Amino acid sequence: MTEADLGFVNRLGNSIYPDHVESFAAFAGKFRACPAACSVAELGGRGVGYCLALPADLGAPPRLNQVRYAPARPSRLHIHDIALERVARGFGLVPEALARAAGVARDMDLEGLSLIAVMGTEKMWPRYGFAPAECDRAILASFGGGIYMTRGL
């Protein structure tokens, strides 16, 4: 992912997660926190998805629509979004994004990955090794609810 991809990321994220809309500035701030952990998925040379991730404190990832986030003691690479157009599902892009994120987390000497499952996706994440964990309730409230989940590398 590059700065030039942020318009695509903002449009796709807000269309896939209409109840979790974020500003362009929020997407850009999260990208700038760790560009190496962010990627765009392509099929046939066209962007069809993305993974937006950044270092975070355990149990205290960034809030929805938060522009600036400075973790005190980052121990996780927090997957803020994995978003795929419907046409891109079933091509193994989620495992590919998770493997890439885990590699970046290892390179950064972090302990694992985290995410906030929304829109019923908490049923999907255990197949990728994620389990529910404790999280700041105000952060989850910024998403209108959700389940914080973590996994090791």
CSV table of C-alpha atoms in Angstrom, one decimal:
chain,number,residue,atom,x,y,z
A,1,MET,CA,0.0,0.0,0.0
A,2,THR,CA,1.1,3.5,-0.7
A,3,GLU,CA,-0.3,7.0,0.0
A,4,ALA,CA,-1.8,6.9,-3.5
A,5,ASP,CA,-4.0,3.9,-2.4
A,6,LEU,CA,-5.7,5.7,0.5
A,7,GLY,CA,-8.6,7.0,-1.6
A,8,PHE,CA,-9.4,3.4,-2.7
A,9,VAL,CA,-8.9,2.2,0.9
A,10,ASN,CA,-11.2,4.8,2.3
A,11,ARG,CA,-14.0,4.2,-0.3
A,12,LEU,CA,-13.8,0.4,0.0
A,13,GLY,CA,-13.7,0.4,3.8
A,14,ASN,CA,-16.6,2.7,4.2
A,15,SER,CA,-18.7,0.8,1.6
A,16,ILE,CA,-18.0,-2.6,3.3
A,17,TYR,CA,-18.4,-1.3,6.8
A,18,PRO,CA,-21.2,1.2,6.5
A,19,ASP,CA,-21.9,1.2,10.2
A,20,HIS,CA,-18.2,1.9,10.9
A,21,VAL,CA,-17.4,4.8,8.7
A,22,GLU,CA,-14.1,6.5,9.1
A,23,SER,CA,-12.6,9.7,7.7
A,24,PHE,CA,-9.8,9.8,5.1
A,25,ALA,CA,-7.6,11.3,7.8
A,26,ALA,CA,-8.3,8.3,10.1
A,27,PHE,CA,-7.3,5.8,7.4
A,28,ALA,CA,-4.2,7.9,6.5
A,29,GLY,CA,-3.1,8.2,10.1
A,30,LYS,CA,-3.4,4.4,10.6
A,31,PHE,CA,-1.5,3.8,7.4
A,32,ARG,CA,1.3,6.3,8.3
A,33,ALA,CA,1.7,4.6,11.7
A,34,CYS,CA,3.2,1.5,9.9
A,35,PRO,CA,3.1,1.5,6.1
A,36,ALA,CA,5.0,-1.9,6.0
A,37,ALA,CA,2.1,-3.6,7.7
A,38,CYS,CA,-0.5,-2.3,5.2
A,39,SER,CA,-1.2,-3.9,1.8
A,40,VAL,CA,-3.6,-3.8,-1.1
A,41,ALA,CA,-4.9,-7.1,-2.6
A,42,GLU,CA,-5.2,-7.2,-6.4
A,43,LEU,CA,-7.0,-9.6,-8.8
A,44,GLY,CA,-6.3,-9.1,-12.4
A,45,GLY,CA,-4.3,-6.0,-11.7
A,46,ARG,CA,-7.2,-4.3,-10.0
A,47,GLY,CA,-7.4,-3.4,-6.3
A,48,VAL,CA,-10.1,-5.6,-4.6
A,49,GLY,CA,-9.2,-5.3,-1.0
A,50,TYR,CA,-6.8,-4.2,1.6
A,51,CYS,CA,-5.3,-4.9,5.1
A,52,LEU,CA,-4.6,-1.9,7.3
A,53,ALA,CA,-2.6,-2.7,10.4
A,54,LEU,CA,-0.5,-0.9,13.0
A,55,PRO,CA,1.4,-1.6,16.3
A,56,ALA,CA,-0.9,-1.4,19.3
A,57,ASP,CA,-1.0,-2.0,23.1
A,58,LEU,CA,-2.6,-5.3,24.2
A,59,GLY,CA,-6.3,-4.5,25.0
A,60,ALA,CA,-6.1,-0.9,23.9
A,61,PRO,CA,-6.0,-0.6,20.0
A,62,PRO,CA,-7.0,2.6,18.3
A,63,ARG,CA,-10.7,3.7,18.4
A,64,LEU,CA,-12.8,3.8,15.3
A,65,ASN,CA,-12.1,7.0,13.4
A,66,GLN,CA,-9.1,7.9,15.5
A,67,VAL,CA,-6.6,9.9,13.5
A,68,ARG,CA,-3.6,9.8,15.8
A,69,TYR,CA,-2.7,6.8,18.0
A,70,ALA,CA,0.5,6.4,20.0
A,71,PRO,CA,0.8,3.0,21.8
A,72,ALA,CA,2.6,3.1,25.2
A,73,ARG,CA,4.0,-0.4,24.9
A,74,PRO,CA,3.1,-2.0,21.6
A,75,SER,CA,3.0,-5.8,21.8
A,76,ARG,CA,0.6,-6.6,19.0
A,77,LEU,CA,0.2,-5.7,15.3
A,78,HIS,CA,-3.4,-4.6,15.3
A,79,ILE,CA,-5.3,-5.5,12.2
A,80,HIS,CA,-7.6,-2.5,12.0
A,81,ASP,CA,-9.3,-3.7,8.8
A,82,ILE,CA,-9.2,-6.5,6.3
A,83,ALA,CA,-11.7,-5.5,3.6
A,84,LEU,CA,-12.4,-7.4,0.4
A,85,GLU,CA,-14.9,-6.8,-2.3
A,86,ARG,CA,-17.3,-9.7,-2.6
A,87,VAL,CA,-15.7,-10.8,-5.9
A,88,ALA,CA,-12.3,-11.3,-4.1
A,89,ARG,CA,-13.6,-13.7,-1.5
A,90,GLY,CA,-12.5,-17.3,-1.7
A,91,PHE,CA,-9.1,-16.6,-3.2
A,92,GLY,CA,-7.1,-17.0,0.0
A,93,LEU,CA,-6.5,-13.3,0.4
A,94,VAL,CA,-7.3,-13.3,4.2
A,95,PRO,CA,-4.7,-16.0,5.1
A,96,GLU,CA,-2.2,-14.2,2.8
A,97,ALA,CA,-2.8,-10.9,4.6
A,98,LEU,CA,-2.5,-12.5,8.0
A,99,ALA,CA,0.7,-14.2,7.0
A,100,ARG,CA,2.1,-10.9,5.8
A,101,ALA,CA,1.0,-9.1,9.0
A,102,ALA,CA,2.5,-11.9,11.2
A,103,GLY,CA,5.8,-11.5,9.3
A,104,VAL,CA,5.8,-7.7,9.9
A,105,ALA,CA,5.0,-8.3,13.6
A,106,ARG,CA,7.9,-10.7,13.9
A,107,ASP,CA,10.2,-8.2,12.2
A,108,MET,CA,9.1,-5.6,14.8
A,109,ASP,CA,9.6,-8.1,17.7
A,110,LEU,CA,5.9,-8.0,18.6
A,111,GLU,CA,4.1,-10.8,20.4
A,112,GLY,CA,1.1,-11.4,18.2
A,113,LEU,CA,-1.8,-10.0,16.2
A,114,SER,CA,-5.1,-8.4,17.4
A,115,LEU,CA,-8.3,-7.2,15.8
A,116,ILE,CA,-11.8,-6.1,16.7
A,117,ALA,CA,-14.4,-8.4,15.1
A,118,VAL,CA,-17.5,-6.6,13.9
A,119,MET,CA,-20.6,-7.5,12.0
A,120,GLY,CA,-20.7,-11.1,13.1
A,121,THR,CA,-17.1,-11.9,12.0
A,122,GLU,CA,-16.2,-13.2,15.5
A,123,LYS,CA,-17.3,-16.6,14.2
A,124,MET,CA,-14.7,-16.6,11.4
A,125,TRP,CA,-11.6,-15.5,13.2
A,126,PRO,CA,-11.0,-18.6,15.4
A,127,ARG,CA,-10.2,-20.6,12.3
A,128,TYR,CA,-7.2,-18.3,11.9
A,129,GLY,CA,-6.1,-18.7,15.5
A,130,PHE,CA,-7.8,-15.7,17.1
A,131,ALA,CA,-9.6,-15.9,20.5
A,132,PRO,CA,-11.5,-13.3,22.5
A,133,ALA,CA,-9.5,-11.2,24.9
A,134,GLU,CA,-10.1,-8.3,27.3
A,135,CYS,CA,-10.2,-4.8,25.8
A,136,ASP,CA,-11.0,-1.3,26.9
A,137,ARG,CA,-14.8,-1.0,26.8
A,138,ALA,CA,-14.7,2.6,25.5
A,139,ILE,CA,-12.7,1.5,22.5
A,140,LEU,CA,-15.2,-1.3,21.7
A,141,ALA,CA,-18.0,1.2,22.2
A,142,SER,CA,-16.5,3.4,19.5
A,143,PHE,CA,-17.2,0.5,17.1
A,144,GLY,CA,-20.7,0.2,18.3
A,145,GLY,CA,-19.6,-3.0,20.0
A,146,GLY,CA,-17.4,-5.7,18.7
A,147,ILE,CA,-15.2,-8.4,20.1
A,148,TYR,CA,-11.5,-7.9,20.7
A,149,MET,CA,-9.5,-10.9,19.6
A,150,THR,CA,-5.8,-11.8,19.7
A,151,ARG,CA,-3.5,-14.6,18.5
A,152,GLY,CA,0.2,-15.3,18.7
A,153,LEU,CA,2.6,-15.4,15.8
